[in-house]
mmCIF file of C-alpha atoms in Angstrom:
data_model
loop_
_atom_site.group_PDB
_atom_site.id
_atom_site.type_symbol
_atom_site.label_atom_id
_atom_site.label_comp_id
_atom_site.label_asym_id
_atom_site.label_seq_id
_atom_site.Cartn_x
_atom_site.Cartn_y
_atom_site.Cartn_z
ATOM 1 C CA UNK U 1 61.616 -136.688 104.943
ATOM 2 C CA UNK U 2 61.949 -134.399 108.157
ATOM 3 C CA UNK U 3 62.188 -130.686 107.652
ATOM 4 C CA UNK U 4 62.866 -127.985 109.638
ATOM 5 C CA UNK U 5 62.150 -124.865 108.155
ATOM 6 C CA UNK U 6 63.304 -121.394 109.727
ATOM 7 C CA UNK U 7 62.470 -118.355 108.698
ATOM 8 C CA UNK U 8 63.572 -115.088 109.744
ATOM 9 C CA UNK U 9 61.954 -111.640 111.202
ATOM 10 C CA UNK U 10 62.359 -109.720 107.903
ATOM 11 C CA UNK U 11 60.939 -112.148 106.017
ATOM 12 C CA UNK U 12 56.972 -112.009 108.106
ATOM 13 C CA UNK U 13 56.588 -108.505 108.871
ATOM 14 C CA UNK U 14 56.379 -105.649 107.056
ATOM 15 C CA UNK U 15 58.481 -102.439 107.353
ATOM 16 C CA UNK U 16 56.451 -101.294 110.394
ATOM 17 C CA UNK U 17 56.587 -104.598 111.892
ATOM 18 C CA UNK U 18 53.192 -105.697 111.261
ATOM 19 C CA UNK U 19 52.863 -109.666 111.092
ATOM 20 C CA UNK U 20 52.473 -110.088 107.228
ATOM 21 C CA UNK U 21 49.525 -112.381 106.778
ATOM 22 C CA UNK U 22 50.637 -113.303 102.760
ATOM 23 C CA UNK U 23 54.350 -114.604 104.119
ATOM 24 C CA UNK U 24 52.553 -116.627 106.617
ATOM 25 C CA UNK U 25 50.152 -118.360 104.495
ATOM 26 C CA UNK U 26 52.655 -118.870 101.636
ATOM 27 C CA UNK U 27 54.601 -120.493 104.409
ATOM 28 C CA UNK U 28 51.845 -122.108 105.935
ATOM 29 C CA UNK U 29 51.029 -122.951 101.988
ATOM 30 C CA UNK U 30 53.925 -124.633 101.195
ATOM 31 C CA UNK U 31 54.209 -126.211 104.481
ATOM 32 C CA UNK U 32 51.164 -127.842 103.825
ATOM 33 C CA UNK U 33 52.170 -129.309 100.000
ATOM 34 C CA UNK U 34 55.203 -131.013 102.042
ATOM 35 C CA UNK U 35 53.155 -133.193 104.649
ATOM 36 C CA UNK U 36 50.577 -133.925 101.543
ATOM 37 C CA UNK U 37 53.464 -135.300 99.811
ATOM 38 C CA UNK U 38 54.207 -137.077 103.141
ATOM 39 C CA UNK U 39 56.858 -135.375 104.675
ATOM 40 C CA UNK U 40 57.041 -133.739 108.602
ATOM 41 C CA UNK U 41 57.951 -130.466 109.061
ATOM 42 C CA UNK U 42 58.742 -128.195 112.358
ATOM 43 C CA UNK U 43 58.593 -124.486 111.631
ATOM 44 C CA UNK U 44 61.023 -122.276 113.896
ATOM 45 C CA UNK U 45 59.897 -118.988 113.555
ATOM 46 C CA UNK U 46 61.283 -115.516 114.873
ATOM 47 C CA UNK U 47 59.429 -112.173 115.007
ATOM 48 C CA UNK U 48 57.881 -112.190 118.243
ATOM 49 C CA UNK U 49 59.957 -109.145 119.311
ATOM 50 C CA UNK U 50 59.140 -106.969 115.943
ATOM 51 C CA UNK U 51 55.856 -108.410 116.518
ATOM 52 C CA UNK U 52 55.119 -107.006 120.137
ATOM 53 C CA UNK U 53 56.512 -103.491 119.415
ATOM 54 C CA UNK U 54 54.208 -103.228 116.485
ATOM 55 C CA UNK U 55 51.281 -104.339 118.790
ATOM 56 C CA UNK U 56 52.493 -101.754 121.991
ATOM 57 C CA UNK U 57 52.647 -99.025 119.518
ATOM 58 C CA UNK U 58 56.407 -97.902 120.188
ATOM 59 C CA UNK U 59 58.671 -95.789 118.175
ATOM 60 C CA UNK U 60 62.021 -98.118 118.342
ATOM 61 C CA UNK U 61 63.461 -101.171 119.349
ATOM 62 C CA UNK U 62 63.532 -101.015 123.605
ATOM 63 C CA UNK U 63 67.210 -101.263 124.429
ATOM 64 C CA UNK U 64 66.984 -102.839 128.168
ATOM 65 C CA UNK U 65 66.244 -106.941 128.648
ATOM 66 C CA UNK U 66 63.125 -106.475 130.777
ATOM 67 C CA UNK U 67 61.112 -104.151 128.119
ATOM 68 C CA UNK U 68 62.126 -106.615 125.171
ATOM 69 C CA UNK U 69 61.105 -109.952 127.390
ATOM 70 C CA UNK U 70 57.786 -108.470 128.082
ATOM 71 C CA UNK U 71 57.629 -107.024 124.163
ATOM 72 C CA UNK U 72 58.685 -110.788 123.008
ATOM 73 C CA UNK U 73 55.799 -112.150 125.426
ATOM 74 C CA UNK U 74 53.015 -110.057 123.758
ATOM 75 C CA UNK U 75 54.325 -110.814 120.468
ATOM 76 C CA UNK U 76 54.466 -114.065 120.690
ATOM 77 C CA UNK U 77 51.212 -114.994 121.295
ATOM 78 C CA UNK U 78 50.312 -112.853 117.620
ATOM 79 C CA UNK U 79 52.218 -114.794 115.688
ATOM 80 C CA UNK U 80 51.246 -117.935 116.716
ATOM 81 C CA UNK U 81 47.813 -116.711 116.621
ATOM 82 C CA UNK U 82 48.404 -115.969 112.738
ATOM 83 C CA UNK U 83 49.965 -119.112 112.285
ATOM 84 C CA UNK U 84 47.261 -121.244 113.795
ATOM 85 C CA UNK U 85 44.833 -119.342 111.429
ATOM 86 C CA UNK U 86 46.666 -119.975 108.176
ATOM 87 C CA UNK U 87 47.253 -123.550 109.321
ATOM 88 C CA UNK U 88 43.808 -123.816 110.004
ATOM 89 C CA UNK U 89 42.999 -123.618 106.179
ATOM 90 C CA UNK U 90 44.782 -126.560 105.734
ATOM 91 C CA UNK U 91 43.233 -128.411 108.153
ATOM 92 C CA UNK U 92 46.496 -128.306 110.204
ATOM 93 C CA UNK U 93 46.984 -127.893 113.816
ATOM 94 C CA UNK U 94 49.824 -125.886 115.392
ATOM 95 C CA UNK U 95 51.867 -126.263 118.180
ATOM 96 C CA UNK U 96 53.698 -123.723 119.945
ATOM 97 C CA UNK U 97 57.056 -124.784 121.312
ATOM 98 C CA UNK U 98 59.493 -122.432 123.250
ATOM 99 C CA UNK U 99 63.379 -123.604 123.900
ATOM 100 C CA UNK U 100 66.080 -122.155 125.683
ATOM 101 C CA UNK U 101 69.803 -123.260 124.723
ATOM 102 C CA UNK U 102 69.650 -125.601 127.938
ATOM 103 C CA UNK U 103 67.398 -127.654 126.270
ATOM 104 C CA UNK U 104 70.130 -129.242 123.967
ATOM 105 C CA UNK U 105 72.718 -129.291 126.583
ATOM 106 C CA UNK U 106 71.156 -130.743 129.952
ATOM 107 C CA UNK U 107 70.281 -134.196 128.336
ATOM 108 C CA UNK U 108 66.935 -134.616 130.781
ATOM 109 C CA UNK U 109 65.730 -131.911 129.224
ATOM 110 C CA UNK U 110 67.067 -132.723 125.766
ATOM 111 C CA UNK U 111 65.529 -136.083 125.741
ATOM 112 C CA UNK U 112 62.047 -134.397 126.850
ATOM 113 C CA UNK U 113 62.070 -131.471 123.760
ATOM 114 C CA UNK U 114 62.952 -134.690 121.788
ATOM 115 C CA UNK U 115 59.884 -136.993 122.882
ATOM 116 C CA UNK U 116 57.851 -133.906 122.626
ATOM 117 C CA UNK U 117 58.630 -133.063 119.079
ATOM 118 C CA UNK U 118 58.398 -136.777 118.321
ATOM 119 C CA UNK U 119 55.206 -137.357 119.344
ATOM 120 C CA UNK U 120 53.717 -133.986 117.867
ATOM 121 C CA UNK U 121 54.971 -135.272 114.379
ATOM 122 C CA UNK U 122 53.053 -138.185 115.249
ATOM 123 C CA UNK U 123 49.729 -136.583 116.200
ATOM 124 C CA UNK U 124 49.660 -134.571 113.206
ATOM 125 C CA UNK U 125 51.016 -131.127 114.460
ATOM 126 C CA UNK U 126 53.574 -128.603 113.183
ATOM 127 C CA UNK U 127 55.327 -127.151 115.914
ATOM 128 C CA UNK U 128 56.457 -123.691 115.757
ATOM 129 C CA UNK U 129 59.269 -123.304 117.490
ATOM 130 C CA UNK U 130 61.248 -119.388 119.391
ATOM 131 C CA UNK U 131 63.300 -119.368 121.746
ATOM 132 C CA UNK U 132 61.698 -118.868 124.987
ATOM 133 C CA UNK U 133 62.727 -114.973 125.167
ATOM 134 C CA UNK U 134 60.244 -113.441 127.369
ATOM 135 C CA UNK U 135 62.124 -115.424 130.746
ATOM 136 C CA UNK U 136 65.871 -116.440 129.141
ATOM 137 C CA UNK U 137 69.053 -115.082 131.085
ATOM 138 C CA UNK U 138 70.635 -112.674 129.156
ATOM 139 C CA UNK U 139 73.332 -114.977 129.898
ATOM 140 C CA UNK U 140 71.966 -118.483 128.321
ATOM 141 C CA UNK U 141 70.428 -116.981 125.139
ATOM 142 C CA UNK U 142 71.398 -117.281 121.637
ATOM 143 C CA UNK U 143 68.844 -114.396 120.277
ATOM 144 C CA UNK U 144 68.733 -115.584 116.814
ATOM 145 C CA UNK U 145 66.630 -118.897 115.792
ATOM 146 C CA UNK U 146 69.808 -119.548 113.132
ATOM 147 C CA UNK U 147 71.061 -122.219 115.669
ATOM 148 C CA UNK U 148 68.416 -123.000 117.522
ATOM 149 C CA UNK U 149 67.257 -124.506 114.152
ATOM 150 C CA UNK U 150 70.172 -126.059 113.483
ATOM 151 C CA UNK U 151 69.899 -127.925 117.050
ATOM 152 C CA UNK U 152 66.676 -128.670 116.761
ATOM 153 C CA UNK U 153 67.474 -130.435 113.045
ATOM 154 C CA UNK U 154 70.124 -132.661 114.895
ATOM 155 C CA UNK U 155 68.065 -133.816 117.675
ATOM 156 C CA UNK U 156 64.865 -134.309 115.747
ATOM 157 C CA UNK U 157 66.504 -136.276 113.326
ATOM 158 C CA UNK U 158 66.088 -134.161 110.842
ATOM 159 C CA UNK U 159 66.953 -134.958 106.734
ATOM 160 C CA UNK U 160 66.996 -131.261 105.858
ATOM 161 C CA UNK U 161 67.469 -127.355 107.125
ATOM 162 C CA UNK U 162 66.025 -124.989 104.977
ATOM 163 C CA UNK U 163 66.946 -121.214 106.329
ATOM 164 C CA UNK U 164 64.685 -118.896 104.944
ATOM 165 C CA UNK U 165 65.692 -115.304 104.587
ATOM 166 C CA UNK U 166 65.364 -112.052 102.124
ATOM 167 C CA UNK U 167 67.789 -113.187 99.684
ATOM 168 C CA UNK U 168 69.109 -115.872 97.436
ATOM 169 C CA UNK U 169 71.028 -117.614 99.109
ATOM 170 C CA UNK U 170 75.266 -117.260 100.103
ATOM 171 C CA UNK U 171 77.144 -114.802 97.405
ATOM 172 C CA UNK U 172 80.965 -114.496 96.870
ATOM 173 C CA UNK U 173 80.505 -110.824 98.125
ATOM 174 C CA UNK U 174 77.465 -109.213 99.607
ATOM 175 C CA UNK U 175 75.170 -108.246 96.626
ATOM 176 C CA UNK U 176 73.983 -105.354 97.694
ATOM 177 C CA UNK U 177 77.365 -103.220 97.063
ATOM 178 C CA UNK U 178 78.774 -105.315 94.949
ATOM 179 C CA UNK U 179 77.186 -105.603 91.983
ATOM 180 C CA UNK U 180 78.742 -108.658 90.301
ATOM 181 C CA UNK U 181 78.460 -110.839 93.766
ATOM 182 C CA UNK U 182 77.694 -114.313 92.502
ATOM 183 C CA UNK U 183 75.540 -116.804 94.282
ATOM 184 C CA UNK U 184 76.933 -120.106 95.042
ATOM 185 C CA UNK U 185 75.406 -122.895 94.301
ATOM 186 C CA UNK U 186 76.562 -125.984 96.515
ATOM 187 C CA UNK U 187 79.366 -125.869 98.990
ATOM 188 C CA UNK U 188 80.519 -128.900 99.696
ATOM 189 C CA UNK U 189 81.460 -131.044 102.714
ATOM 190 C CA UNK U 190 85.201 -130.862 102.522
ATOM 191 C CA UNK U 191 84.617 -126.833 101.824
ATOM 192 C CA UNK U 192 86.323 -124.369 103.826
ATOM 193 C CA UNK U 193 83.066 -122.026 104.904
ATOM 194 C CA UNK U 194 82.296 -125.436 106.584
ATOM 195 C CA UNK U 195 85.174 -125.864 108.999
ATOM 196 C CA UNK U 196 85.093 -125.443 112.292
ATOM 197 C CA UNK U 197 87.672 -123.004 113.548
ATOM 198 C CA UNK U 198 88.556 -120.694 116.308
ATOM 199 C CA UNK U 199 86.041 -118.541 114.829
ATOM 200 C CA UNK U 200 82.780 -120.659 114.488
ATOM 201 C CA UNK U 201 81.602 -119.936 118.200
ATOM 202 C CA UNK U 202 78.860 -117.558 118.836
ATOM 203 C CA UNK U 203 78.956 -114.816 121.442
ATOM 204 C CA UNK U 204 75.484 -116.719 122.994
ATOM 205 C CA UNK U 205 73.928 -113.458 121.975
ATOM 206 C CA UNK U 206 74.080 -113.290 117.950
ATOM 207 C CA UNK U 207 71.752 -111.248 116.175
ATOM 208 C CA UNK U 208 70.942 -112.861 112.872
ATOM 209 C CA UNK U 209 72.100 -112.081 109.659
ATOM 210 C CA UNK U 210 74.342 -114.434 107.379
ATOM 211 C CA UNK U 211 76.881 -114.638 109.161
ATOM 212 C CA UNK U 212 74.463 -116.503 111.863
ATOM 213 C CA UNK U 213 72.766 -118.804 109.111
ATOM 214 C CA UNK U 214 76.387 -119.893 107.914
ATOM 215 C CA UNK U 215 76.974 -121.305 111.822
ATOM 216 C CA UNK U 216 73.714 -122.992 111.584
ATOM 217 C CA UNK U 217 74.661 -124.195 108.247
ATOM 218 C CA UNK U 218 77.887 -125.763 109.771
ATOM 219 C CA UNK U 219 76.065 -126.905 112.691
ATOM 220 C CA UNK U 220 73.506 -128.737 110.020
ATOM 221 C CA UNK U 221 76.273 -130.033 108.378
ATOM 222 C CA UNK U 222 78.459 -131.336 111.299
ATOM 223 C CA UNK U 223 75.316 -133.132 112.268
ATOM 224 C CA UNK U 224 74.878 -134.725 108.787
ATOM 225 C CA UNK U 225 71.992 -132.690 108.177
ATOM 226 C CA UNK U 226 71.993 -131.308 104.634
ATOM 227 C CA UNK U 227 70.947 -127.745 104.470
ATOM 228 C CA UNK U 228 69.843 -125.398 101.990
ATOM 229 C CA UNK U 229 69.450 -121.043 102.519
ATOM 230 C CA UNK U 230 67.310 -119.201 100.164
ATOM 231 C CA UNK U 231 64.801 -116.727 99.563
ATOM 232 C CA UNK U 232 61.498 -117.220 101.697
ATOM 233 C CA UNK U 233 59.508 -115.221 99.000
ATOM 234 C CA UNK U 234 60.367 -117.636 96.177
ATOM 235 C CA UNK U 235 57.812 -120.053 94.855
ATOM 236 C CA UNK U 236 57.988 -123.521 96.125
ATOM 237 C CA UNK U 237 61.420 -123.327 97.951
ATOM 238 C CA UNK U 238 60.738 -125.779 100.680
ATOM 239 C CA UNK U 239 59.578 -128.404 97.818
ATOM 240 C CA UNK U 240 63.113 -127.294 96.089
ATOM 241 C CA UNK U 241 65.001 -127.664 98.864
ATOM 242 C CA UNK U 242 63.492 -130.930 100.051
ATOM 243 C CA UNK U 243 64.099 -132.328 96.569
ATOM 244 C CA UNK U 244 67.831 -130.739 96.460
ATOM 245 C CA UNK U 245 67.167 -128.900 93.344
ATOM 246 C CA UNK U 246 69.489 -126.258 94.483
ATOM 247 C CA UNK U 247 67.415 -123.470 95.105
ATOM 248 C CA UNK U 248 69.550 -120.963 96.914
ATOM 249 C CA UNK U 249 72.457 -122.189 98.795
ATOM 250 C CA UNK U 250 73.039 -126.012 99.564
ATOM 251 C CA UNK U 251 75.438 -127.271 101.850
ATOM 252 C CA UNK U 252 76.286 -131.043 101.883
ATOM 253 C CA UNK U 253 76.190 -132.791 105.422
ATOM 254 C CA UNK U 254 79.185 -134.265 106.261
ATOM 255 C CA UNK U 255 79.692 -138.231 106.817
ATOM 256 C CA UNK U 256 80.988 -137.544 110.542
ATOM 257 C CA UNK U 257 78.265 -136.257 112.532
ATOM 258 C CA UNK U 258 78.985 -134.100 116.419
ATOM 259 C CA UNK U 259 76.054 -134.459 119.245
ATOM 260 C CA UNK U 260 73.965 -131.927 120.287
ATOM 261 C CA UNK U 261 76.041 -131.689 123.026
ATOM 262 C CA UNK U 262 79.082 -131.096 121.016
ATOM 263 C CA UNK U 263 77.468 -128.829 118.177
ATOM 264 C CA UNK U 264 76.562 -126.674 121.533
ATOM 265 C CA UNK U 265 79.789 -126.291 122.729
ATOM 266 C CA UNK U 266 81.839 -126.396 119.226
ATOM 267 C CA UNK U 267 79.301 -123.467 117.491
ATOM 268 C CA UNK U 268 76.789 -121.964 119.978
ATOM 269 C CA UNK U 269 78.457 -121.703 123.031
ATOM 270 C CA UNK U 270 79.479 -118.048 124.631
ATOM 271 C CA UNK U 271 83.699 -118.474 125.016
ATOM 272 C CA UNK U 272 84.095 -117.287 128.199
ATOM 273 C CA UNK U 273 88.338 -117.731 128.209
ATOM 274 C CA UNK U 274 91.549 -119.688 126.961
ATOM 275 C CA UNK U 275 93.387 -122.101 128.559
ATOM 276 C CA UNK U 276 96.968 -122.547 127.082
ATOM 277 C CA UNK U 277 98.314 -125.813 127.220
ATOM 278 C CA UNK U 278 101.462 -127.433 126.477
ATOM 279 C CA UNK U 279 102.595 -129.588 123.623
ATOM 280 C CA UNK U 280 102.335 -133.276 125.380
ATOM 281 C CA UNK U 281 98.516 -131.988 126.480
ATOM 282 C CA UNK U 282 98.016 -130.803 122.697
ATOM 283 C CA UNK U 283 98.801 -134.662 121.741
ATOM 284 C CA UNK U 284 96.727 -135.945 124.352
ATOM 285 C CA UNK U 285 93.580 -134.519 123.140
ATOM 286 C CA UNK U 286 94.005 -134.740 119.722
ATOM 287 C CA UNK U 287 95.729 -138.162 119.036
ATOM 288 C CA UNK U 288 94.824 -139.664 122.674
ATOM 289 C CA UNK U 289 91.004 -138.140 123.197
ATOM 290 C CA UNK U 290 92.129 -137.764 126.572
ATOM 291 C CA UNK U 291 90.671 -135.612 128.947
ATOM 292 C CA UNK U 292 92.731 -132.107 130.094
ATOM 293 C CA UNK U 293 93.936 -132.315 132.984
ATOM 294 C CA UNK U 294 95.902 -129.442 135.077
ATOM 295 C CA UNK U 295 98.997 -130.854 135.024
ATOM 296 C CA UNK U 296 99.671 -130.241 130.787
ATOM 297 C CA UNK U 297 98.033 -126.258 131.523
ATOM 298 C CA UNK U 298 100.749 -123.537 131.252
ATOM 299 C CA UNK U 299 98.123 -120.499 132.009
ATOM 300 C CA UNK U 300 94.710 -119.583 131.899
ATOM 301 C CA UNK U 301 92.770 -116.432 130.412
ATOM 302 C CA UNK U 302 89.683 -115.179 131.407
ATOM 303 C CA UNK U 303 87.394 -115.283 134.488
ATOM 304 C CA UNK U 304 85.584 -118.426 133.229
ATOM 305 C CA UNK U 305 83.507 -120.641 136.030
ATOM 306 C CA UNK U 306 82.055 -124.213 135.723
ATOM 307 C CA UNK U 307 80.557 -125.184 133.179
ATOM 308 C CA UNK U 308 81.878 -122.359 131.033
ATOM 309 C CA UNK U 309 83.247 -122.880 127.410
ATOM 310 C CA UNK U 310 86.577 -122.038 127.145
ATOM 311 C CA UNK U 311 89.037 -121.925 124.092
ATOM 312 C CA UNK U 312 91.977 -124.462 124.577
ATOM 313 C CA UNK U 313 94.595 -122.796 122.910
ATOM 314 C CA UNK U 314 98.545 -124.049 122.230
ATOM 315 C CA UNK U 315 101.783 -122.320 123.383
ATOM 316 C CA UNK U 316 102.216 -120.190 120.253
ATOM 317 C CA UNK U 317 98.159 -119.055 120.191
ATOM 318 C CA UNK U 318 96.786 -121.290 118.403
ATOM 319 C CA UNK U 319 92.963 -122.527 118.672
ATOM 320 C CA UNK U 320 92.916 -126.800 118.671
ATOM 321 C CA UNK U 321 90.103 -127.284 121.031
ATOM 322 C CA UNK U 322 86.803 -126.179 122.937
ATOM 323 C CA UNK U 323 85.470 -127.255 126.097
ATOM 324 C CA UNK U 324 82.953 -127.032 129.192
ATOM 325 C CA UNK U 325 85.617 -126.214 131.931
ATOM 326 C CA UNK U 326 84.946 -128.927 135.181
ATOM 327 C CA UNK U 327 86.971 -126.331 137.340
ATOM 328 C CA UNK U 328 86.603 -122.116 138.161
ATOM 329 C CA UNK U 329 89.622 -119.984 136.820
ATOM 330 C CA UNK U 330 90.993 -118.981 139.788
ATOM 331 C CA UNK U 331 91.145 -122.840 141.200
ATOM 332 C CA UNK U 332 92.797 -123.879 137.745
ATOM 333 C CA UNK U 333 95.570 -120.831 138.507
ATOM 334 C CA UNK U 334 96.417 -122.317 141.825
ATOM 335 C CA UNK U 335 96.521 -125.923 140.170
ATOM 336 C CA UNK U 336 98.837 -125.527 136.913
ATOM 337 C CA UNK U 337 101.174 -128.152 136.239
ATOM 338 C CA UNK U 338 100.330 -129.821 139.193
ATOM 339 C CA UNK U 339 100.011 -133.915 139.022
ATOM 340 C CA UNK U 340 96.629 -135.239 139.809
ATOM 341 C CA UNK U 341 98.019 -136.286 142.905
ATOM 342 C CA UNK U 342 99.310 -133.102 144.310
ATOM 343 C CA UNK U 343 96.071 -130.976 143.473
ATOM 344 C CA UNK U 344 94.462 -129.515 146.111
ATOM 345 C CA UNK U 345 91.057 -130.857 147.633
ATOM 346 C CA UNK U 346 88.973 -128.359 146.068
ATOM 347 C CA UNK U 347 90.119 -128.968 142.688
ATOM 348 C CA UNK U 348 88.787 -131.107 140.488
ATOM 349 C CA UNK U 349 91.248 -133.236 138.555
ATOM 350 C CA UNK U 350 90.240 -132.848 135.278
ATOM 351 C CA UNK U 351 90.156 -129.266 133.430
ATOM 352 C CA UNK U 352 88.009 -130.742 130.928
ATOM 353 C CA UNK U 353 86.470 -133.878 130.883
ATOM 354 C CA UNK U 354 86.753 -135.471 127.169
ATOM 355 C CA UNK U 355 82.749 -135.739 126.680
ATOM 356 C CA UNK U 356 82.670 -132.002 126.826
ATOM 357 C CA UNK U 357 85.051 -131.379 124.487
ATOM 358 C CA UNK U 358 85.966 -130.673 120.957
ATOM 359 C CA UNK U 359 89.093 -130.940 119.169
ATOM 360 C CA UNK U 360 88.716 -128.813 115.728
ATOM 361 C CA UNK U 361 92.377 -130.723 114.595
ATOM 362 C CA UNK U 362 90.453 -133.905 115.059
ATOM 363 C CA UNK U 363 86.379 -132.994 112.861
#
């Protein structure tokens, strides 16, 4: 099998932010059992930031983007410096691998992270994959590895995403205040937490948590990727998960499965506005997998440019579809309702085009 295991800030430092060198070799550990079993495995690991501020000394968390890029850069090189050690125990070389959300958008560049990773694997090496914080835009970042993981399980092929964290897995209610939470189990393909609705997308600049690992886990699953959350400190939880003993929280994949391109756009994306449309359009896209075009557009929301995800809502507010807009807002405004053969010069004749797009009425 091909895992990708992520694991989380909280769950390889300590409370002062201190790399913890027993959570890394445990990983590193059980990393190890899986590829003497024969499986591959690609580690994506946060804590560079926590990491750096530790090293630099400071009191708090630096608020502004250029102190925490240049906190993420000296942290970064730590922790793969302590993962390259506990690897080395193993006889295991390390790779790191930085990504930016680009990388599984712009399919050049997707098809190079893919060949790279491949052939890795094949040399031996676990790569250890962050996001490449230290020079992303503000802009184009996710700033959590939850679905950076979850991209990099579809386009590596992956067979399983296990997201490590500090507790069991998903509960009815959150534990910690409510005492008789209960964990569950499995949720299954056809399960609600697994849709994808209006309220899937990211704001491009999440910060973690469960509510972050429960995109990825849709992500996983929408790429038919089965994944599993659970506790990184438990014994043998990558072996569990890999052999779907249900060791935290397992979601099934389901049999459909979205690009890279599409799990960007459907989960990841930042919405940057709405475009209302009317009902022939609605039919178009969902029953027709049509592109939008201006002429079915009733109004627009938002000051979204190319290249933007937008929200492609119906008449009465409703959230159907999600999309890369091909055209700026204020050229869509002077094009509504228009024909394709009335539109202006400047305007390109499709709102968007139907490989950027996905219809939620239609997954």
């Amino acid at each position: 099998m091909r895992v990708v295991a992520k694991i989380g800030t909280a769950s390889i430092t300590d409370d002062s932010g201190q790399i913890s060198g027993p959570a890394i070799a445990k990983l590193a550990d059980e990393v190890a059992a899986l590829r003497a079993d024969g499986h591959e495995v690609i580690v994506v690991s946060s804590g560079a930031v926590a990491t750096g501020i530790a090293a630099l000394g400071m009191p708090a968390r630096p608020t502004d983007m250029r102190t925490l890029q240049a906190v993420s850069a000296v942290g970064q090189a730590r922790l793969v410096e302590r993962y390259r050690i506990e690897f080395e125990r193993h006889g295991i070389t390390c790779a790191q691998l930085l990504v930016d959300p680009f990388d599984f958008v712009e399919r050049s560049q997707y098809l190079h992270l893919r060949s790279t990773i491949e052939r890795l694997l094949e040399l031996g090496v676990v790569p250890i994959v962050n996001e490449n914080d230290a020079i992303a835009n503000d802009e184009l970042r996710y700033g959590d590895n939850d679905r950076i993981a979850a991209l990099l399980a579809n386009s590596a092929g992956a067979d399983v995403l296990v997201l490590l964290t500090d507790m069991d897995g998903v509960y009815t209610a959150d534990p910690r205040t409510t005492p008789d939470a209960e964990l569950i189990p499995l949720v299954r393909s056809d399960d609600p937490l697994l849709a994808i609705t209006a309220g899937s997308g990211g704001s491009g600049r999440g910060s973690g948590g469960m509510a972050s690992k429960l995109t990825a886990a849709r992500m996983a699953s929408w790429s038919g990727v089965r994944s599993v959350i659970g506790r990184a400190a438990r014994e043998g939880i990558l072996a569990g998960a890999v052999s779907d003993d249900l060791v935290g929280t397992t979601f099934e994949p389901h049999a459909r499965a979205l690009s890279a391109r599409r799990l960007w756009i459907a989960f990841a994306a930042e919405v940057h506005g709405k475009v209302v449309v009317d009902d022939g359009a609605r039919r178009a896209l969902v029953q027709g997998r049509k592109s939008l075009l201006p002429a079915g557009v009733m109004r627009t929301e938002g000051g979204f440019g190319v290249g933007d995800v937008v929200d492609i809502v119906t008449s009465d507010g409703r959230t159907f579809a999600r999309g890369r807009a091909s055209v700026h807002a204020h050229q869509l405004v002077a094009a509504i309702g228009r024909r394709t053969a009335d539109l202006p010069d400047d305007v390109n004749d499709e709102v968007v085009h139907r490989d950027d797009l996905v219809v939620f009425d239609d997954v």
